[in-house]
PDB file of C-alpha atoms in Angstrom:
ATOM      1  CA  GLN A   1      -2.590  14.664  13.962  1.00  0.00           C
ATOM      2  CA  LYS A   2      -5.505  14.925  16.171  1.00  0.00           C
ATOM      3  CA  GLU A   3      -5.408  12.354  19.138  1.00  0.00           C
ATOM      4  CA  VAL A   4      -7.963  11.465  21.815  1.00  0.00           C
ATOM      5  CA  GLU A   5      -6.300   9.642  24.885  1.00  0.00           C
ATOM      6  CA  GLN A   6      -8.118   7.480  27.220  1.00  0.00           C
ATOM      7  CA  ASN A   7      -6.951   5.413  30.160  1.00  0.00           C
ATOM      8  CA  SER A   8      -7.564   1.804  28.667  1.00  0.00           C
ATOM      9  CA  GLY A   9      -8.221   0.408  32.110  1.00  0.00           C
ATOM     10  CA  PRO A  10      -9.837  -1.885  33.090  1.00  0.00           C
ATOM     11  CA  LEU A  11     -11.450   0.242  35.687  1.00  0.00           C
ATOM     12  CA  SER A  12     -13.465  -1.501  38.386  1.00  0.00           C
ATOM     13  CA  VAL A  13     -15.800   0.291  40.992  1.00  0.00           C
ATOM     14  CA  PRO A  14     -18.290  -1.366  43.450  1.00  0.00           C
ATOM     15  CA  GLU A  15     -22.054  -0.998  42.854  1.00  0.00           C
ATOM     16  CA  GLY A  16     -23.532   2.335  44.045  1.00  0.00           C
ATOM     17  CA  ALA A  17     -19.952   4.058  43.734  1.00  0.00           C
ATOM     18  CA  ILE A  18     -18.963   7.058  41.341  1.00  0.00           C
ATOM     19  CA  ALA A  19     -17.222   5.893  38.315  1.00  0.00           C
ATOM     20  CA  SER A  20     -14.847   8.416  36.796  1.00  0.00           C
ATOM     21  CA  LEU A  21     -13.571   8.204  33.172  1.00  0.00           C
ATOM     22  CA  ASN A  22     -11.123  10.621  31.646  1.00  0.00           C
ATOM     23  CA  CYS A  23     -10.230  11.652  28.223  1.00  0.00           C
ATOM     24  CA  THR A  24      -7.762  14.128  26.927  1.00  0.00           C
ATOM     25  CA  TYR A  25      -7.189  15.402  23.345  1.00  0.00           C
ATOM     26  CA  SER A  26      -4.460  17.218  21.669  1.00  0.00           C
ATOM     27  CA  ASP A  27      -6.293  19.368  18.975  1.00  0.00           C
ATOM     28  CA  ARG A  28      -7.012  22.917  20.335  1.00  0.00           C
ATOM     29  CA  VAL A  29      -9.673  23.405  17.673  1.00  0.00           C
ATOM     30  CA  SER A  30     -11.807  20.567  18.904  1.00  0.00           C
ATOM     31  CA  GLN A  31     -15.153  21.868  19.864  1.00  0.00           C
ATOM     32  CA  SER A  32     -17.583  19.028  20.302  1.00  0.00           C
ATOM     33  CA  PHE A  33     -17.081  16.131  22.508  1.00  0.00           C
ATOM     34  CA  PHE A  34     -19.008  12.991  22.912  1.00  0.00           C
ATOM     35  CA  TRP A  35     -19.133   9.935  25.131  1.00  0.00           C
ATOM     36  CA  TYR A  36     -20.287   6.429  23.895  1.00  0.00           C
ATOM     37  CA  ARG A  37     -21.054   3.308  25.698  1.00  0.00           C
ATOM     38  CA  GLN A  38     -20.319   0.051  23.942  1.00  0.00           C
ATOM     39  CA  TYR A  39     -21.371  -3.518  25.293  1.00  0.00           C
ATOM     40  CA  SER A  40     -19.482  -6.355  24.218  1.00  0.00           C
ATOM     41  CA  GLY A  41     -20.505  -7.427  20.831  1.00  0.00           C
ATOM     42  CA  LYS A  42     -22.698  -4.508  20.256  1.00  0.00           C
ATOM     43  CA  SER A  43     -22.197  -1.157  18.520  1.00  0.00           C
ATOM     44  CA  PRO A  44     -21.354   2.122  20.334  1.00  0.00           C
ATOM     45  CA  GLU A  45     -24.419   4.086  21.718  1.00  0.00           C
ATOM     46  CA  LEU A  46     -24.265   7.792  22.368  1.00  0.00           C
ATOM     47  CA  ILE A  47     -24.835   8.732  25.837  1.00  0.00           C
ATOM     48  CA  MET A  48     -23.659  12.392  26.219  1.00  0.00           C
ATOM     49  CA  SER A  49     -22.720  15.235  24.035  1.00  0.00           C
ATOM     50  CA  ILE A  50     -20.936  18.489  25.460  1.00  0.00           C
ATOM     51  CA  TYR A  51     -20.179  21.456  23.501  1.00  0.00           C
ATOM     52  CA  SER A  52     -19.092  24.081  25.956  1.00  0.00           C
ATOM     53  CA  ASN A  53     -16.931  24.466  29.395  1.00  0.00           C
ATOM     54  CA  GLY A  54     -18.474  23.122  32.475  1.00  0.00           C
ATOM     55  CA  ASP A  55     -20.764  20.409  33.553  1.00  0.00           C
ATOM     56  CA  LYS A  56     -23.714  18.662  31.898  1.00  0.00           C
ATOM     57  CA  GLU A  57     -25.789  16.316  33.738  1.00  0.00           C
ATOM     58  CA  ASP A  58     -28.191  13.709  32.407  1.00  0.00           C
ATOM     59  CA  GLY A  59     -29.588  11.497  34.937  1.00  0.00           C
ATOM     60  CA  ARG A  60     -26.736   9.524  36.572  1.00  0.00           C
ATOM     61  CA  PHE A  61     -24.222  10.737  33.944  1.00  0.00           C
ATOM     62  CA  THR A  62     -22.374  14.132  34.112  1.00  0.00           C
ATOM     63  CA  ALA A  63     -20.028  15.158  31.424  1.00  0.00           C
ATOM     64  CA  GLN A  64     -17.367  17.759  32.318  1.00  0.00           C
ATOM     65  CA  LEU A  65     -15.473  19.774  29.813  1.00  0.00           C
ATOM     66  CA  ASN A  66     -12.304  21.933  30.253  1.00  0.00           C
ATOM     67  CA  LYS A  67     -10.972  23.290  27.075  1.00  0.00           C
ATOM     68  CA  ALA A  68      -8.139  25.248  28.613  1.00  0.00           C
ATOM     69  CA  SER A  69      -6.637  22.028  29.986  1.00  0.00           C
ATOM     70  CA  GLN A  70      -8.021  20.084  27.019  1.00  0.00           C
ATOM     71  CA  TYR A  71      -9.882  17.245  28.917  1.00  0.00           C
ATOM     72  CA  VAL A  72     -13.360  15.856  29.151  1.00  0.00           C
ATOM     73  CA  SER A  73     -14.666  13.404  31.818  1.00  0.00           C
ATOM     74  CA  LEU A  74     -17.630  11.348  32.468  1.00  0.00           C
ATOM     75  CA  LEU A  75     -19.013  10.800  35.791  1.00  0.00           C
ATOM     76  CA  ILE A  76     -21.346   7.834  36.523  1.00  0.00           C
ATOM     77  CA  ARG A  77     -23.241   8.019  39.853  1.00  0.00           C
ATOM     78  CA  ASP A  78     -24.724   5.022  41.541  1.00  0.00           C
ATOM     79  CA  SER A  79     -22.798   2.775  39.288  1.00  0.00           C
ATOM     80  CA  GLN A  80     -24.743  -0.389  38.363  1.00  0.00           C
ATOM     81  CA  PRO A  81     -23.562  -3.625  36.995  1.00  0.00           C
ATOM     82  CA  SER A  82     -25.447  -2.778  33.865  1.00  0.00           C
ATOM     83  CA  ASP A  83     -23.270   0.178  33.328  1.00  0.00           C
ATOM     84  CA  SER A  84     -20.261  -2.442  32.764  1.00  0.00           C
ATOM     85  CA  ALA A  85     -19.062  -1.660  29.274  1.00  0.00           C
ATOM     86  CA  THR A  86     -16.413   0.005  27.328  1.00  0.00           C
ATOM     87  CA  TYR A  87     -16.679   3.647  27.212  1.00  0.00           C
ATOM     88  CA  LEU A  88     -15.396   5.657  24.148  1.00  0.00           C
ATOM     89  CA  CYS A  89     -14.467   9.392  24.197  1.00  0.00           C
ATOM     90  CA  ALA A  90     -14.605  11.236  20.919  1.00  0.00           C
ATOM     91  CA  ALA A  91     -14.015  14.795  19.623  1.00  0.00           C
ATOM     92  CA  SER A  92     -14.690  16.763  16.482  1.00  0.00           C
ATOM     93  CA  SER A  93     -13.630  20.207  15.242  1.00  0.00           C
ATOM     94  CA  GLY A  94     -16.272  22.740  14.058  1.00  0.00           C
ATOM     95  CA  SER A  95     -15.108  22.308  10.381  1.00  0.00           C
ATOM     96  CA  ALA A  96     -14.477  18.615  10.420  1.00  0.00           C
ATOM     97  CA  ARG A  97     -17.136  16.189   9.642  1.00  0.00           C
ATOM     98  CA  GLN A  98     -15.461  13.242  11.300  1.00  0.00           C
ATOM     99  CA  LEU A  99     -15.045  12.256  14.834  1.00  0.00           C
ATOM    100  CA  THR A 100     -11.654  11.178  16.557  1.00  0.00           C
ATOM    101  CA  PHE A 101     -12.283   8.450  18.961  1.00  0.00           C
ATOM    102  CA  GLY A 102     -10.130   7.300  21.777  1.00  0.00           C
ATOM    103  CA  SER A 103      -9.318   3.561  22.402  1.00  0.00           C
ATOM    104  CA  GLY A 104     -11.978   3.240  25.033  1.00  0.00           C
ATOM    105  CA  THR A 105     -11.740   2.513  28.941  1.00  0.00           C
ATOM    106  CA  GLN A 106     -13.394  -0.901  29.912  1.00  0.00           C
ATOM    107  CA  LEU A 107     -15.584  -0.291  33.080  1.00  0.00           C
ATOM    108  CA  THR A 108     -16.662  -3.261  35.400  1.00  0.00           C
ATOM    109  CA  VAL A 109     -19.200  -2.521  38.123  1.00  0.00           C
ATOM    110  CA  LEU A 110     -18.948  -5.220  40.761  1.00  0.00           C
ATOM    111  CA  PRO A 111     -22.129  -6.360  42.617  1.00  0.00           C
TER     112      PRO A 111
ATOM    113  CA  ASP B   1     -35.147   8.594  17.205  1.00  0.00           C
ATOM    114  CA  VAL B   2     -32.423   8.207  14.877  1.00  0.00           C
ATOM    115  CA  LYS B   3     -32.343   4.734  13.210  1.00  0.00           C
ATOM    116  CA  VAL B   4     -29.549   3.332  11.230  1.00  0.00           C
ATOM    117  CA  THR B   5     -29.869   0.021  10.005  1.00  0.00           C
ATOM    118  CA  GLN B   6     -27.401  -2.436   8.437  1.00  0.00           C
ATOM    119  CA  SER B   7     -28.110  -5.264   5.857  1.00  0.00           C
ATOM    120  CA  SER B   8     -26.816  -8.130   7.958  1.00  0.00           C
ATOM    121  CA  ARG B   9     -25.799  -8.809  11.550  1.00  0.00           C
ATOM    122  CA  TYR B  10     -23.470 -11.742  10.603  1.00  0.00           C
ATOM    123  CA  LEU B  11     -22.037 -12.539   7.202  1.00  0.00           C
ATOM    124  CA  VAL B  12     -19.517 -15.388   6.174  1.00  0.00           C
ATOM    125  CA  LYS B  13     -17.838 -15.051   2.811  1.00  0.00           C
ATOM    126  CA  ARG B  14     -15.015 -16.875   0.925  1.00  0.00           C
ATOM    127  CA  THR B  15     -11.690 -15.339  -0.045  1.00  0.00           C
ATOM    128  CA  GLY B  16     -12.004 -13.503  -3.318  1.00  0.00           C
ATOM    129  CA  GLU B  17     -15.704 -12.937  -3.052  1.00  0.00           C
ATOM    130  CA  LYS B  18     -17.199  -9.434  -3.681  1.00  0.00           C
ATOM    131  CA  VAL B  19     -19.098  -8.385  -0.642  1.00  0.00           C
ATOM    132  CA  PHE B  20     -21.540  -5.777  -0.164  1.00  0.00           C
ATOM    133  CA  LEU B  21     -22.474  -4.209   3.038  1.00  0.00           C
ATOM    134  CA  GLU B  22     -25.447  -1.871   3.099  1.00  0.00           C
ATOM    135  CA  CYS B  23     -26.505   0.804   5.529  1.00  0.00           C
ATOM    136  CA  VAL B  24     -29.623   2.906   5.574  1.00  0.00           C
ATOM    137  CA  GLN B  25     -30.563   5.891   7.856  1.00  0.00           C
ATOM    138  CA  ASP B  26     -33.905   7.460   8.220  1.00  0.00           C
ATOM    139  CA  MET B  27     -33.194  10.976   9.472  1.00  0.00           C
ATOM    140  CA  ASP B  28     -32.104  12.638   6.271  1.00  0.00           C
ATOM    141  CA  HIS B  29     -28.632  13.011   7.543  1.00  0.00           C
ATOM    142  CA  GLU B  30     -26.016  14.387   4.951  1.00  0.00           C
ATOM    143  CA  ASN B  31     -23.003  12.649   6.637  1.00  0.00           C
ATOM    144  CA  MET B  32     -22.635   8.879   6.597  1.00  0.00           C
ATOM    145  CA  PHE B  33     -19.617   6.911   7.691  1.00  0.00           C
ATOM    146  CA  TRP B  34     -18.106   3.265   7.473  1.00  0.00           C
ATOM    147  CA  TYR B  35     -15.668   2.084  10.244  1.00  0.00           C
ATOM    148  CA  ARG B  36     -14.281  -1.290  11.066  1.00  0.00           C
ATOM    149  CA  GLN B  37     -13.490  -2.407  14.800  1.00  0.00           C
ATOM    150  CA  ASP B  38     -10.852  -4.800  15.685  1.00  0.00           C
ATOM    151  CA  PRO B  39      -9.866  -5.759  19.329  1.00  0.00           C
ATOM    152  CA  GLY B  40      -6.996  -3.544  20.471  1.00  0.00           C
ATOM    153  CA  LEU B  41      -7.153  -1.336  17.318  1.00  0.00           C
ATOM    154  CA  GLY B  42     -10.334   0.558  18.090  1.00  0.00           C
ATOM    155  CA  LEU B  43     -12.483   2.208  15.513  1.00  0.00           C
ATOM    156  CA  ARG B  44     -10.923   2.907  12.141  1.00  0.00           C
ATOM    157  CA  LEU B  45     -12.558   5.026   9.626  1.00  0.00           C
ATOM    158  CA  ILE B  46     -12.679   3.458   6.165  1.00  0.00           C
ATOM    159  CA  TYR B  47     -14.686   5.941   4.047  1.00  0.00           C
ATOM    160  CA  PHE B  48     -17.195   8.683   4.628  1.00  0.00           C
ATOM    161  CA  SER B  49     -19.735  10.760   2.347  1.00  0.00           C
ATOM    162  CA  TYR B  50     -21.018  13.968   2.881  1.00  0.00           C
ATOM    163  CA  ASP B  51     -23.492  14.036   0.206  1.00  0.00           C
ATOM    164  CA  VAL B  52     -24.943  11.891  -2.589  1.00  0.00           C
ATOM    165  CA  LYS B  53     -22.351  10.667  -4.976  1.00  0.00           C
ATOM    166  CA  MET B  54     -19.561  12.255  -2.912  1.00  0.00           C
ATOM    167  CA  LYS B  55     -17.177  10.063  -0.958  1.00  0.00           C
ATOM    168  CA  GLU B  56     -13.918  10.652   1.040  1.00  0.00           C
ATOM    169  CA  LYS B  57     -11.195   8.260   2.036  1.00  0.00           C
ATOM    170  CA  GLY B  58     -10.729   7.628   5.693  1.00  0.00           C
ATOM    171  CA  ASP B  59      -7.721   6.209   7.466  1.00  0.00           C
ATOM    172  CA  ILE B  60      -7.876   2.670   5.830  1.00  0.00           C
ATOM    173  CA  PRO B  61      -9.449   2.641   2.498  1.00  0.00           C
ATOM    174  CA  GLU B  62      -7.227   0.137   0.799  1.00  0.00           C
ATOM    175  CA  GLY B  63      -9.298  -2.885  -0.495  1.00  0.00           C
ATOM    176  CA  TYR B  64     -12.623  -1.033   0.079  1.00  0.00           C
ATOM    177  CA  SER B  65     -14.995   1.087  -2.007  1.00  0.00           C
ATOM    178  CA  VAL B  66     -18.314   2.870  -1.310  1.00  0.00           C
ATOM    179  CA  SER B  67     -21.253   3.960  -3.107  1.00  0.00           C
ATOM    180  CA  ARG B  68     -23.901   6.514  -2.279  1.00  0.00           C
ATOM    181  CA  GLU B  69     -26.409   6.813  -4.875  1.00  0.00           C
ATOM    182  CA  LYS B  70     -29.299   7.871  -2.590  1.00  0.00           C
ATOM    183  CA  LYS B  71     -28.985  10.095   0.718  1.00  0.00           C
ATOM    184  CA  GLU B  72     -30.399   7.452   3.136  1.00  0.00           C
ATOM    185  CA  ARG B  73     -28.042   4.748   1.748  1.00  0.00           C
ATOM    186  CA  PHE B  74     -24.440   4.121   1.984  1.00  0.00           C
ATOM    187  CA  SER B  75     -22.792   0.809   0.773  1.00  0.00           C
ATOM    188  CA  LEU B  76     -19.419  -0.546   1.596  1.00  0.00           C
ATOM    189  CA  ILE B  77     -17.863  -2.859  -1.080  1.00  0.00           C
ATOM    190  CA  LEU B  78     -15.039  -5.308  -0.539  1.00  0.00           C
ATOM    191  CA  GLU B  79     -13.884  -5.938  -4.219  1.00  0.00           C
ATOM    192  CA  SER B  80     -12.149  -9.227  -3.327  1.00  0.00           C
ATOM    193  CA  ALA B  81     -12.481 -10.152   0.190  1.00  0.00           C
ATOM    194  CA  SER B  82      -9.608 -11.364   2.053  1.00  0.00           C
ATOM    195  CA  THR B  83      -9.010 -12.967   5.594  1.00  0.00           C
ATOM    196  CA  ASN B  84      -7.558  -9.840   6.927  1.00  0.00           C
ATOM    197  CA  GLN B  85     -10.920  -7.991   6.308  1.00  0.00           C
ATOM    198  CA  THR B  86     -12.503 -10.331   8.785  1.00  0.00           C
ATOM    199  CA  SER B  87     -13.990  -7.707  11.235  1.00  0.00           C
ATOM    200  CA  MET B  88     -17.052  -5.933  12.773  1.00  0.00           C
ATOM    201  CA  TYR B  89     -18.153  -3.382  10.532  1.00  0.00           C
ATOM    202  CA  LEU B  90     -20.114  -0.249  11.791  1.00  0.00           C
ATOM    203  CA  CYS B  91     -22.036   2.327   9.812  1.00  0.00           C
ATOM    204  CA  ALA B  92     -22.843   5.660  11.280  1.00  0.00           C
ATOM    205  CA  SER B  93     -24.780   8.873  10.331  1.00  0.00           C
ATOM    206  CA  THR B  94     -24.243  12.312  11.838  1.00  0.00           C
ATOM    207  CA  THR B  95     -26.480  15.028  12.952  1.00  0.00           C
ATOM    208  CA  PRO B  96     -25.671  18.728  12.129  1.00  0.00           C
ATOM    209  CA  TYR B  97     -24.223  18.738  15.592  1.00  0.00           C
ATOM    210  CA  ASN B  98     -21.700  16.050  14.755  1.00  0.00           C
ATOM    211  CA  GLU B  99     -23.397  13.319  16.988  1.00  0.00           C
ATOM    212  CA  GLN B 100     -22.888  10.210  15.376  1.00  0.00           C
ATOM    213  CA  PHE B 101     -25.353   7.254  15.613  1.00  0.00           C
ATOM    214  CA  PHE B 102     -24.322   3.752  14.809  1.00  0.00           C
ATOM    215  CA  GLY B 103     -25.984   1.034  13.034  1.00  0.00           C
ATOM    216  CA  PRO B 104     -26.098  -2.377  15.043  1.00  0.00           C
ATOM    217  CA  GLY B 105     -22.867  -3.714  13.024  1.00  0.00           C
ATOM    218  CA  THR B 106     -22.083  -6.443  10.711  1.00  0.00           C
ATOM    219  CA  ARG B 107     -19.678  -9.126  11.904  1.00  0.00           C
ATOM    220  CA  LEU B 108     -17.901 -10.301   8.703  1.00  0.00           C
ATOM    221  CA  THR B 109     -15.881 -13.792   8.613  1.00  0.00           C
ATOM    222  CA  VAL B 110     -13.846 -14.228   5.620  1.00  0.00           C
ATOM    223  CA  LEU B 111     -12.748 -17.714   5.198  1.00  0.00           C
TER     224      LEU B 111
END
């Protein structure tokens, strides 16, 4: 069974620091990886997609993928209190239409 | 921008009632999904559909059914609502790159 594991946290960082969120997956055929942000009481919002090894940057967000080690991470630079949310990692294989979600990491950015 | 809408944000029903939750997407996506999300249990897949009139069971289909008569519309049906179906229900549709976009969610309370 495919699994996606995340540190449940909570993770607290001071405003302006780098927040680092990590995710490991068990299925070697997973090819696509996604990070979602979910504010309390709201639905998940896609913030990053990554499909190949290496880094992908989008503004203050950087996703890192290492398929050999089966992990994917999300770095948030210059963290802001508005980044406080639960971050969900998800993976899919090329043939599957579904995503497997991790349980999420709760991030708090302290002013 | 992808837009996924759900028929209600909040819904209160009585035990035994038949409940319809509707989801509409405007991006001509083939794949659509229904999840429920409960504290401590994460996102759980109920059903998904990869084409009109096609459906597949997810991880927790018991007590639910679905209907997809048109490509843009995917309905979740609770045949006889029970209190343990009180939850946040989330609909999503997927791009060809497996990026899932979620609707705003329906918070259902069954009394």
